[in-house]
GROMACS .gro file of C-alpha atoms in nm:
model
  471
    1MET     CA    1   6.233   8.104   1.578
    2ALA     CA    2   6.030   8.408   1.684
    3ARG     CA    3   5.705   8.471   1.504
    4VAL     CA    4   5.675   8.783   1.288
    5LEU     CA    5   5.349   8.974   1.309
    6VAL     CA    6   5.277   9.258   1.067
    7ILE     CA    7   4.986   9.466   1.188
    8GLY     CA    8   4.761   9.712   1.008
    9ALA     CA    9   4.869   9.635   0.649
   10GLU     CA   10   4.699   9.655   0.313
   11VAL     CA   11   4.689   9.301   0.171
   12GLY     CA   12   4.538   9.223  -0.167
   13GLY     CA   13   4.361   9.559  -0.174
   14ARG     CA   14   4.210   9.521   0.176
   15SER     CA   15   4.334   9.753   0.451
   16GLY     CA   16   4.364   9.696   0.824
   17LEU     CA   17   4.484   9.335   0.806
   18ASP     CA   18   4.744   9.157   1.017
   19VAL     CA   19   4.973   8.885   0.881
   20LEU     CA   20   5.140   8.623   1.097
   21VAL     CA   21   5.454   8.440   0.982
   22ASP     CA   22   5.560   8.140   1.185
   23ALA     CA   23   5.815   7.867   1.101
   24ASP     CA   24   5.886   7.997   0.753
   25ARG     CA   25   5.520   8.016   0.643
   26VAL     CA   26   5.238   8.266   0.645
   27ARG     CA   27   5.007   8.120   0.907
   28ALA     CA   28   4.722   8.367   0.919
   29VAL     CA   29   4.587   8.678   0.747
   30GLY     CA   30   4.309   8.881   0.904
   31PRO     CA   31   4.216   9.170   1.133
   32GLY     CA   32   4.317   9.168   1.499
   33LEU     CA   33   4.534   8.858   1.509
   34ASP     CA   34   4.648   8.748   1.855
   35ARG     CA   35   4.987   8.878   1.964
   36ARG     CA   36   5.242   8.701   2.184
   37ALA     CA   37   5.503   8.871   2.397
   38ALA     CA   38   5.788   8.715   2.198
   39ASP     CA   39   5.652   8.814   1.857
   40VAL     CA   40   5.854   9.044   1.633
   41VAL     CA   41   5.591   9.309   1.563
   42ILE     CA   42   5.612   9.533   1.257
   43PRO     CA   43   5.353   9.812   1.238
   44ALA     CA   44   5.252   9.860   0.875
   45GLY     CA   45   5.080  10.194   0.913
   46GLY     CA   46   4.847  10.110   0.624
   47GLY     CA   47   5.131  10.026   0.386
   48ALA     CA   48   5.094   9.750   0.130
   49LEU     CA   49   5.226   9.406   0.221
   50LEU     CA   50   5.350   9.209  -0.079
   51PRO     CA   51   5.530   8.881  -0.130
   52GLY     CA   52   5.904   8.939  -0.133
   53LEU     CA   53   6.042   9.038  -0.470
   54HIS     CA   54   6.248   8.781  -0.662
   55ASP     CA   55   6.531   8.871  -0.899
   56HIS     CA   56   6.492   8.598  -1.161
   57HIS     CA   57   6.831   8.644  -1.332
   58VAL     CA   58   7.143   8.762  -1.154
   59HIS     CA   59   7.512   8.671  -1.131
   60LEU     CA   60   7.586   8.700  -0.762
   61ARG     CA   61   7.962   8.647  -0.754
   62ALA     CA   62   8.017   8.882  -1.047
   63ALA     CA   63   7.786   9.140  -0.892
   64ALA     CA   64   7.974   9.121  -0.562
   65ALA     CA   65   8.311   9.141  -0.736
   66ALA     CA   66   8.190   9.441  -0.936
   67ARG     CA   67   8.152   9.630  -0.609
   68ARG     CA   68   8.528   9.599  -0.568
   69SER     CA   69   8.605   9.679  -0.930
   70VAL     CA   70   8.663   9.995  -1.128
   71ARG     CA   71   8.397  10.090  -1.381
   72LEU     CA   72   8.562  10.184  -1.707
   73ASP     CA   73   8.263  10.307  -1.906
   74GLY     CA   74   8.310  10.674  -1.824
   75GLY     CA   75   8.569  10.760  -2.087
   76ALA     CA   76   8.457  10.915  -2.414
   77ASP     CA   77   8.746  10.776  -2.621
   78PRO     CA   78   9.046  10.537  -2.604
   79ALA     CA   79   9.263  10.803  -2.442
   80GLY     CA   80   9.005  10.841  -2.164
   81PHE     CA   81   9.003  10.463  -2.114
   82ASP     CA   82   9.382  10.459  -2.087
   83ARG     CA   83   9.378  10.740  -1.828
   84ALA     CA   84   9.116  10.555  -1.623
   85VAL     CA   85   9.318  10.231  -1.618
   86ARG     CA   86   9.637  10.414  -1.517
   87ALA     CA   87   9.455  10.605  -1.242
   88ALA     CA   88   9.292  10.288  -1.109
   89GLY     CA   89   9.629  10.117  -1.082
   90ALA     CA   90   9.786  10.417  -0.911
   91ALA     CA   91   9.523  10.396  -0.636
   92LEU     CA   92   9.611  10.034  -0.547
   93PRO     CA   93   9.892   9.890  -0.335
   94PRO     CA   94  10.192   9.756  -0.529
   95GLY     CA   95  10.126   9.415  -0.680
   96ALA     CA   96   9.753   9.416  -0.604
   97TRP     CA   97   9.517   9.292  -0.873
   98LEU     CA   98   9.331   9.553  -1.076
   99ARG     CA   99   8.984   9.439  -1.172
  100GLY     CA  100   8.781   9.655  -1.409
  101THR     CA  101   8.436   9.623  -1.566
  102SER     CA  102   8.194   9.777  -1.813
  103TRP     CA  103   8.426   9.889  -2.092
  104HIS     CA  104   8.312   9.883  -2.458
  105GLU     CA  105   8.506   9.897  -2.784
  106ARG     CA  106   8.280  10.181  -2.897
  107THR     CA  107   8.462  10.417  -2.664
  108ALA     CA  108   8.767  10.225  -2.541
  109GLY     CA  109   8.880  10.080  -2.872
  110ILE     CA  110   9.035   9.733  -2.899
  111VAL     CA  111   9.177   9.609  -2.570
  112ASP     CA  112   9.431   9.328  -2.559
  113ARG     CA  113   9.727   9.206  -2.354
  114ARG     CA  114   9.984   9.436  -2.514
  115ARG     CA  115   9.779   9.747  -2.453
  116LEU     CA  116   9.723   9.654  -2.089
  117ASP     CA  117  10.095   9.579  -2.048
  118ARG     CA  118  10.174   9.934  -2.155
  119LEU     CA  119   9.919  10.075  -1.911
  120GLN     CA  120   9.995   9.846  -1.614
  121PRO     CA  121  10.323   9.657  -1.658
  122ASP     CA  122  10.381   9.575  -1.290
  123ARG     CA  123  10.051   9.439  -1.157
  124PRO     CA  124   9.805   9.169  -1.272
  125VAL     CA  125   9.502   9.315  -1.451
  126ARG     CA  126   9.176   9.156  -1.561
  127LEU     CA  127   8.904   9.363  -1.726
  128GLN     CA  128   8.556   9.241  -1.808
  129HIS     CA  129   8.375   9.368  -2.115
  130GLY     CA  130   8.039   9.533  -2.055
  131GLY     CA  131   7.865   9.249  -2.237
  132GLY     CA  132   7.996   8.998  -1.985
  133ALA     CA  133   8.130   8.739  -2.230
  134LEU     CA  134   8.489   8.866  -2.265
  135TRP     CA  135   8.774   8.913  -2.020
  136VAL     CA  136   9.107   9.073  -2.112
  137LEU     CA  137   9.418   9.003  -1.904
  138ASN     CA  138   9.766   9.152  -1.912
  139THR     CA  139  10.081   8.940  -1.914
  140ALA     CA  140  10.121   8.946  -1.536
  141ALA     CA  141   9.767   8.809  -1.491
  142LEU     CA  142   9.809   8.549  -1.767
  143ASP     CA  143  10.126   8.423  -1.604
  144ARG     CA  144   9.977   8.426  -1.252
  145LEU     CA  145   9.680   8.213  -1.368
  146GLY     CA  146   9.874   7.982  -1.600
  147VAL     CA  147   9.654   8.064  -1.900
  148ALA     CA  148   9.917   7.940  -2.148
  149ALA     CA  149   9.843   7.584  -2.032
  150CYS     CA  150   9.465   7.623  -2.082
  151LEU     CA  151   9.355   7.454  -2.406
  152LEU     CA  152   8.990   7.555  -2.390
  153PRO     CA  153   8.856   7.715  -2.710
  154GLY     CA  154   8.779   8.045  -2.538
  155VAL     CA  155   9.149   8.128  -2.501
  156GLU     CA  156   9.222   8.361  -2.792
  157ARG     CA  157   9.559   8.334  -2.969
  158ASP     CA  158   9.701   8.530  -3.260
  159PRO     CA  159   9.808   8.362  -3.589
  160ALA     CA  160  10.150   8.292  -3.437
  161GLY     CA  161   9.989   8.110  -3.144
  162CYS     CA  162  10.064   8.379  -2.887
  163LEU     CA  163   9.807   8.470  -2.621
  164THR     CA  164   9.620   8.791  -2.699
  165GLY     CA  165   9.498   8.814  -2.338
  166ARG     CA  166   9.135   8.786  -2.450
  167LEU     CA  167   8.931   8.506  -2.288
  168TRP     CA  168   8.581   8.432  -2.416
  169ARG     CA  169   8.309   8.270  -2.204
  170LEU     CA  170   8.556   8.131  -1.952
  171ASP     CA  171   8.393   8.260  -1.634
  172GLY     CA  172   8.397   7.917  -1.472
  173TRP     CA  173   8.763   7.855  -1.551
  174LEU     CA  174   8.857   8.203  -1.428
  175ARG     CA  175   8.652   8.162  -1.113
  176ASP     CA  176   8.830   7.839  -1.025
  177HIS     CA  177   9.178   7.972  -1.101
  178THR     CA  178   9.146   8.314  -0.941
  179ARG     CA  179   9.037   8.173  -0.603
  180ALA     CA  180   9.399   8.111  -0.516
  181ALA     CA  181   9.575   8.360  -0.744
  182ASP     CA  182   9.358   8.660  -0.650
  183PRO     CA  183   9.227   8.596  -0.299
  184SER     CA  184   8.998   8.899  -0.297
  185ASP     CA  185   8.739   8.870  -0.023
  186LEU     CA  186   8.405   8.839  -0.203
  187THR     CA  187   8.220   8.745   0.113
  188ALA     CA  188   8.192   9.107   0.223
  189GLY     CA  189   8.076   9.206  -0.126
  190LEU     CA  190   7.807   8.937  -0.125
  191ALA     CA  191   7.689   9.049   0.219
  192GLU     CA  192   7.665   9.410   0.101
  193LEU     CA  193   7.480   9.305  -0.212
  194ALA     CA  194   7.233   9.097  -0.009
  195ALA     CA  195   7.175   9.382   0.235
  196ASP     CA  196   7.104   9.631  -0.044
  197ALA     CA  197   6.866   9.383  -0.207
  198ALA     CA  198   6.688   9.327   0.124
  199HIS     CA  199   6.639   9.701   0.166
  200ALA     CA  200   6.472   9.697  -0.179
  201GLY     CA  201   6.237   9.417  -0.076
  202VAL     CA  202   6.418   9.131  -0.253
  203THR     CA  203   6.383   8.794  -0.079
  204GLY     CA  204   6.514   8.567  -0.353
  205PHE     CA  205   6.764   8.534  -0.636
  206THR     CA  206   6.795   8.302  -0.931
  207ASP     CA  207   7.166   8.291  -1.009
  208ALA     CA  208   7.203   8.236  -1.383
  209THR     CA  209   7.579   8.188  -1.396
  210PRO     CA  210   7.675   7.912  -1.643
  211GLU     CA  211   7.927   7.633  -1.587
  212ARG     CA  212   7.808   7.567  -1.234
  213THR     CA  213   8.009   7.309  -1.041
  214GLN     CA  214   7.925   7.116  -0.725
  215GLN     CA  215   8.197   7.311  -0.544
  216ASP     CA  216   8.032   7.639  -0.641
  217LEU     CA  217   7.693   7.513  -0.528
  218ASP     CA  218   7.835   7.394  -0.196
  219GLU     CA  219   8.000   7.733  -0.139
  220PHE     CA  220   7.673   7.916  -0.195
  221ALA     CA  221   7.498   7.680   0.045
  222ALA     CA  222   7.763   7.757   0.307
  223LEU     CA  223   7.718   8.130   0.252
  224ALA     CA  224   7.345   8.089   0.298
  225ALA     CA  225   7.384   7.872   0.607
  226CYS     CA  226   7.605   8.128   0.783
  227GLY     CA  227   7.375   8.419   0.695
  228VAL     CA  228   7.592   8.600   0.440
  229LEU     CA  229   7.312   8.548   0.186
  230PRO     CA  230   6.983   8.545   0.381
  231GLN     CA  231   6.766   8.542   0.068
  232ARG     CA  232   6.639   8.226  -0.098
  233LEU     CA  233   6.873   8.107  -0.372
  234LEU     CA  234   6.784   7.915  -0.687
  235LEU     CA  235   7.108   7.823  -0.862
  236MET     CA  236   7.101   7.722  -1.228
  237ALA     CA  237   7.284   7.393  -1.260
  238PRO     CA  238   7.296   7.065  -1.454
  239PRO     CA  239   7.046   6.813  -1.311
  240ALA     CA  240   7.326   6.596  -1.166
  241LEU     CA  241   7.415   6.866  -0.911
  242ARG     CA  242   7.228   6.893  -0.584
  243ALA     CA  243   7.217   7.146  -0.303
  244PRO     CA  244   7.345   7.006   0.027
  245ALA     CA  245   7.079   6.866   0.255
  246GLY     CA  246   6.968   7.084   0.541
  247VAL     CA  247   7.002   7.424   0.369
  248THR     CA  248   6.636   7.484   0.294
  249ARG     CA  249   6.680   7.826   0.133
  250VAL     CA  250   6.903   7.693  -0.149
  251GLY     CA  251   6.782   7.491  -0.446
  252THR     CA  252   6.879   7.412  -0.801
  253GLY     CA  253   6.711   7.550  -1.109
  254PRO     CA  254   6.730   7.480  -1.481
  255ARG     CA  255   7.049   7.402  -1.667
  256LYS     CA  256   7.195   7.717  -1.823
  257VAL     CA  257   7.284   7.696  -2.192
  258VAL     CA  258   7.460   7.995  -2.348
  259LEU     CA  259   7.426   8.057  -2.721
  260ASP     CA  260   7.689   8.270  -2.894
  261ASP     CA  261   7.661   8.404  -3.250
  262ALA     CA  262   8.028   8.331  -3.307
  263ASP     CA  263   7.972   7.959  -3.248
  264LEU     CA  264   7.603   7.878  -3.288
  265PRO     CA  265   7.520   7.508  -3.257
  266ALA     CA  266   7.327   7.312  -3.515
  267VAL     CA  267   6.959   7.279  -3.425
  268ALA     CA  268   6.998   6.902  -3.394
  269ASP     CA  269   7.290   6.936  -3.153
  270LEU     CA  270   7.107   7.180  -2.930
  271ALA     CA  271   6.793   6.967  -2.943
  272GLY     CA  272   7.001   6.668  -2.833
  273LEU     CA  273   7.135   6.858  -2.533
  274VAL     CA  274   6.783   6.965  -2.439
  275GLU     CA  275   6.656   6.606  -2.469
  276ARG     CA  276   6.938   6.468  -2.253
  277THR     CA  277   6.877   6.732  -1.986
  278HIS     CA  278   6.504   6.658  -1.986
  279ARG     CA  279   6.567   6.283  -1.953
  280ALA     CA  280   6.784   6.357  -1.650
  281GLY     CA  281   6.489   6.540  -1.498
  282GLY     CA  282   6.597   6.900  -1.550
  283PRO     CA  283   6.460   7.194  -1.750
  284VAL     CA  284   6.678   7.418  -1.967
  285ALA     CA  285   6.732   7.794  -1.957
  286THR     CA  286   6.868   7.918  -2.290
  287HIS     CA  287   7.053   8.248  -2.317
  288CYS     CA  288   6.924   8.435  -2.626
  289VAL     CA  289   7.027   8.794  -2.697
  290THR     CA  290   6.999   8.797  -3.078
  291ALA     CA  291   6.728   8.700  -3.323
  292GLU     CA  292   6.949   8.421  -3.459
  293GLN     CA  293   6.990   8.269  -3.115
  294LEU     CA  294   6.616   8.279  -3.047
  295VAL     CA  295   6.534   8.120  -3.383
  296ILE     CA  296   6.773   7.830  -3.317
  297ALA     CA  297   6.652   7.786  -2.959
  298VAL     CA  298   6.287   7.771  -3.063
  299ALA     CA  299   6.368   7.522  -3.338
  300ALA     CA  300   6.558   7.306  -3.090
  301TYR     CA  301   6.279   7.311  -2.833
  302THR     CA  302   6.030   7.228  -3.107
  303ALA     CA  303   6.236   6.924  -3.205
  304ALA     CA  304   6.318   6.809  -2.852
  305GLY     CA  305   5.992   6.888  -2.680
  306THR     CA  306   5.958   7.098  -2.368
  307LEU     CA  307   5.956   7.038  -1.996
  308ALA     CA  308   5.794   7.245  -1.724
  309GLY     CA  309   6.050   7.506  -1.624
  310ASP     CA  310   6.210   7.550  -1.967
  311ARG     CA  311   6.279   7.919  -2.024
  312ILE     CA  312   6.449   8.174  -2.244
  313GLU     CA  313   6.687   8.415  -2.073
  314HIS     CA  314   6.677   8.774  -2.199
  315ALA     CA  315   6.482   8.728  -2.525
  316ALA     CA  316   6.651   9.057  -2.613
  317VAL     CA  317   6.528   9.041  -2.973
  318VAL     CA  318   6.196   8.872  -3.052
  319PRO     CA  319   6.104   8.884  -3.423
  320PRO     CA  320   5.737   8.892  -3.527
  321GLY     CA  321   5.558   8.563  -3.475
  322TYR     CA  322   5.797   8.427  -3.215
  323ALA     CA  323   5.591   8.533  -2.914
  324ALA     CA  324   5.315   8.300  -3.035
  325ARG     CA  325   5.565   8.020  -3.094
  326LEU     CA  326   5.705   8.055  -2.742
  327ALA     CA  327   5.352   8.050  -2.601
  328ALA     CA  328   5.263   7.737  -2.799
  329LEU     CA  329   5.573   7.562  -2.663
  330GLY     CA  330   5.497   7.671  -2.307
  331ILE     CA  331   5.839   7.834  -2.268
  332ALA     CA  332   5.869   8.122  -2.021
  333VAL     CA  333   6.082   8.432  -2.075
  334VAL     CA  334   6.293   8.614  -1.819
  335THR     CA  335   6.351   8.966  -1.946
  336GLN     CA  336   6.549   9.269  -1.825
  337PRO     CA  337   6.343   9.589  -1.848
  338GLY     CA  338   6.624   9.766  -1.662
  339PHE     CA  339   6.829   9.754  -1.981
  340ILE     CA  340   6.584   9.998  -2.144
  341ALA     CA  341   6.672  10.256  -1.879
  342ASP     CA  342   7.040  10.163  -1.861
  343ARG     CA  343   7.134  10.092  -2.224
  344GLY     CA  344   6.841  10.225  -2.422
  345ASP     CA  345   7.020  10.528  -2.567
  346GLY     CA  346   7.289  10.297  -2.702
  347TYR     CA  347   7.023  10.073  -2.856
  348LEU     CA  348   6.866  10.375  -3.027
  349ARG     CA  349   7.205  10.464  -3.166
  350ASP     CA  350   7.325  10.117  -3.271
  351VAL     CA  351   7.019   9.902  -3.346
  352PRO     CA  352   6.853   9.939  -3.690
  353ALA     CA  353   6.523  10.125  -3.666
  354GLY     CA  354   6.327   9.829  -3.802
  355GLU     CA  355   6.444   9.603  -3.518
  356ARG     CA  356   6.395   9.844  -3.228
  357PRO     CA  357   6.031   9.739  -3.169
  358TRP     CA  358   6.160   9.384  -3.112
  359LEU     CA  359   6.393   9.479  -2.824
  360TYR     CA  360   6.324   9.338  -2.478
  361PRO     CA  361   5.950   9.298  -2.536
  362CYS     CA  362   5.714   9.248  -2.248
  363ARG     CA  363   5.357   9.343  -2.330
  364SER     CA  364   5.346   9.147  -2.657
  365LEU     CA  365   5.485   8.835  -2.490
  366ARG     CA  366   5.227   8.854  -2.214
  367ALA     CA  367   4.949   8.918  -2.465
  368ALA     CA  368   5.052   8.606  -2.657
  369GLY     CA  369   5.025   8.397  -2.340
  370VAL     CA  370   5.394   8.370  -2.254
  371ALA     CA  371   5.481   8.362  -1.883
  372VAL     CA  372   5.718   8.657  -1.829
  373ALA     CA  373   5.933   8.737  -1.527
  374ALA     CA  374   6.211   8.989  -1.479
  375GLY     CA  375   6.567   8.981  -1.357
  376SER     CA  376   6.840   9.237  -1.324
  377ASP     CA  377   7.128   9.050  -1.491
  378ALA     CA  378   7.342   9.233  -1.233
  379PRO     CA  379   7.621   9.334  -1.257
  380TYR     CA  380   7.552   9.377  -1.630
  381GLY     CA  381   7.224   9.558  -1.564
  382PRO     CA  382   7.091   9.776  -1.281
  383ALA     CA  383   7.016   9.574  -0.968
  384ASP     CA  384   6.728   9.793  -0.842
  385PRO     CA  385   6.398   9.611  -0.920
  386TRP     CA  386   6.195   9.928  -0.869
  387ARG     CA  387   6.395  10.110  -1.137
  388ALA     CA  388   6.333   9.817  -1.370
  389MET     CA  389   5.958   9.828  -1.297
  390ALA     CA  390   5.951  10.197  -1.383
  391ALA     CA  391   6.132  10.121  -1.710
  392ALA     CA  392   5.885   9.846  -1.797
  393VAL     CA  393   5.602  10.097  -1.753
  394SER     CA  394   5.758  10.399  -1.924
  395ARG     CA  395   6.005  10.240  -2.171
  396ARG     CA  396   6.216  10.553  -2.126
  397THR     CA  397   6.593  10.559  -2.166
  398ALA     CA  398   6.831  10.743  -1.935
  399ALA     CA  399   6.799  11.045  -2.164
  400GLY     CA  400   6.419  11.026  -2.149
  401ARG     CA  401   6.370  10.892  -2.502
  402LEU     CA  402   6.094  10.643  -2.574
  403LEU     CA  403   6.199  10.296  -2.687
  404GLY     CA  404   5.930  10.046  -2.781
  405ALA     CA  405   5.616  10.230  -2.676
  406ALA     CA  406   5.398   9.933  -2.774
  407GLU     CA  407   5.575   9.717  -2.514
  408ARG     CA  408   5.478   9.932  -2.215
  409VAL     CA  409   5.293   9.746  -1.939
  410THR     CA  410   5.079   9.863  -1.651
  411PRO     CA  411   5.243   9.926  -1.313
  412ALA     CA  412   5.066   9.622  -1.167
  413ALA     CA  413   5.197   9.403  -1.450
  414ALA     CA  414   5.548   9.539  -1.396
  415LEU     CA  415   5.529   9.445  -1.027
  416ASP     CA  416   5.409   9.095  -1.116
  417LEU     CA  417   5.733   9.040  -1.310
  418TYR     CA  418   5.906   9.024  -0.970
  419LEU     CA  419   5.630   8.833  -0.794
  420ALA     CA  420   5.643   8.531  -1.025
  421ASP     CA  421   5.710   8.201  -0.852
  422PRO     CA  422   6.075   8.117  -0.932
  423GLN     CA  423   5.984   7.749  -0.972
  424ASP     CA  424   5.679   7.822  -1.189
  425LEU     CA  425   5.700   8.154  -1.369
  426SER     CA  426   5.337   8.129  -1.483
  427ARG     CA  427   5.219   8.164  -1.124
  428VAL     CA  428   5.211   8.499  -0.940
  429ARG     CA  429   5.271   8.472  -0.565
  430ARG     CA  430   5.031   8.633  -0.320
  431VAL     CA  431   5.024   8.684   0.057
  432ALA     CA  432   4.802   8.405   0.187
  433PRO     CA  433   4.806   8.134   0.453
  434GLY     CA  434   5.047   7.858   0.358
  435ALA     CA  435   5.261   8.079   0.135
  436PRO     CA  436   5.634   8.110   0.210
  437GLY     CA  437   5.711   8.360   0.483
  438ASP     CA  438   5.874   8.607   0.240
  439LEU     CA  439   5.728   8.957   0.260
  440CYS     CA  440   5.794   9.308   0.135
  441LEU     CA  441   5.623   9.580   0.338
  442LEU     CA  442   5.581   9.920   0.175
  443ARG     CA  443   5.542  10.253   0.350
  444VAL     CA  444   5.235  10.344   0.143
  445PRO     CA  445   4.932  10.171  -0.010
  446LEU     CA  446   5.003   9.984  -0.333
  447ALA     CA  447   4.823  10.227  -0.564
  448GLU     CA  448   5.042  10.511  -0.438
  449ALA     CA  449   5.359  10.304  -0.471
  450LEU     CA  450   5.282  10.205  -0.828
  451ARG     CA  451   5.239  10.566  -0.935
  452ALA     CA  452   5.611  10.621  -0.872
  453PRO     CA  453   5.795  10.292  -0.800
  454ALA     CA  454   6.106  10.342  -0.587
  455GLY     CA  455   6.311  10.132  -0.350
  456ASP     CA  456   6.288  10.386  -0.068
  457LEU     CA  457   5.919  10.296  -0.034
  458VAL     CA  458   6.016   9.965   0.131
  459ARG     CA  459   5.964   9.970   0.507
  460ALA     CA  460   6.073   9.614   0.596
  461THR     CA  461   6.162   9.282   0.436
  462VAL     CA  462   6.098   8.936   0.580
  463CYS     CA  463   6.249   8.617   0.435
  464GLY     CA  464   6.181   8.271   0.569
  465GLY     CA  465   6.015   8.418   0.874
  466ARG     CA  466   6.314   8.640   0.959
  467VAL     CA  467   6.343   9.016   0.925
  468ILE     CA  468   6.636   9.070   0.685
  469GLY     CA  469   6.581   9.432   0.586
  470ARG     CA  470   6.448   9.724   0.786
  471PRO     CA  471   6.580  10.052   0.645
   0.00000   0.00000   0.00000
């Protein structure tokens, strides 16, 4: 492996420094480092050199598939939704699957099998709700996948026992069954996603998809080994699963547990699951997007005890007093500031005024002593980490309205949300000898970049000692 030498960079506030990466590690930081003929040399021109950014919560397969899907959130009413679905089908070859995303009942109305059959009677259709938990399939898709034989509780049926076409929280089942029935090539989508992330300075992902299987983990390892996904991957999984030996950039993270208001567990049941996972040697990442979910999760962790690496995903609503309780338990939070920019106007419309200060907090969690990191939740949130940093600083919606002014953080704090160590969110990574060879080189000094965070400020990205992004 060739060495990578970055020359003339700003590192930790000091200008004019060189950084040498060799064999996957930062080997030296200082002025005038020796250069070899075979070195890959990257002139920094005084730009800031940072550790590579890490997206701490993403759904890679769904994000790649979304690139080959039709967004259906543009219609203002049900008629507009219907027109969009018809137009999307008309643009496809006969018999090809139609995959759509990002629709909401607020504008589309109720979507079920019968409605999709009227819109697309001759091709299989599967549409994912903007919230991510619900898929709706037409009859052709239900038949192609054999959903009638699936007895899992997420398969919705009407009072007569007939399929409605609505499937709740069955991503894993759908993933396994669509591999053969809908052989869409996601490899190209994953490669495009990884390239875009590299151009934004991202050198690592934590994939938070639930219901991970060993087959899924092995497939990701293969994609990493062949270079489709050059970033480091931390895949949430039960502790019994293991990444294949020899793929150093892929590891397993905490077990993902999804809470749903429609079927909330008893505190004792959730505590038992947490205890069993801890005994097996694994931490737990609990999905909490409502106050009720957070209350139950905190009660369960209190009863079961905590393990290093336990975390709350989203913490979309944090009632008063719960930041201190999370800090006392030592539980980290992975938040999505990008949702303020992407969905904030909807929150201002739909969330009661008294609860709006509780939405996607950041500053109050940090002030209470909670370790906080950020993820995109792509494809359900914007993938650009720089846009999310700007939202964490400004708390401005797409329309420019302020949402949660008290939760604004400094630009440096917003950057640190993406510099947290994925294995220990309480630790912020820095460029230093011995650190992983994952770097994000900016075109300008850090102070200038933080005044207006933007992905086009990235000059080059290095992961594991290899240049993976050089816009």
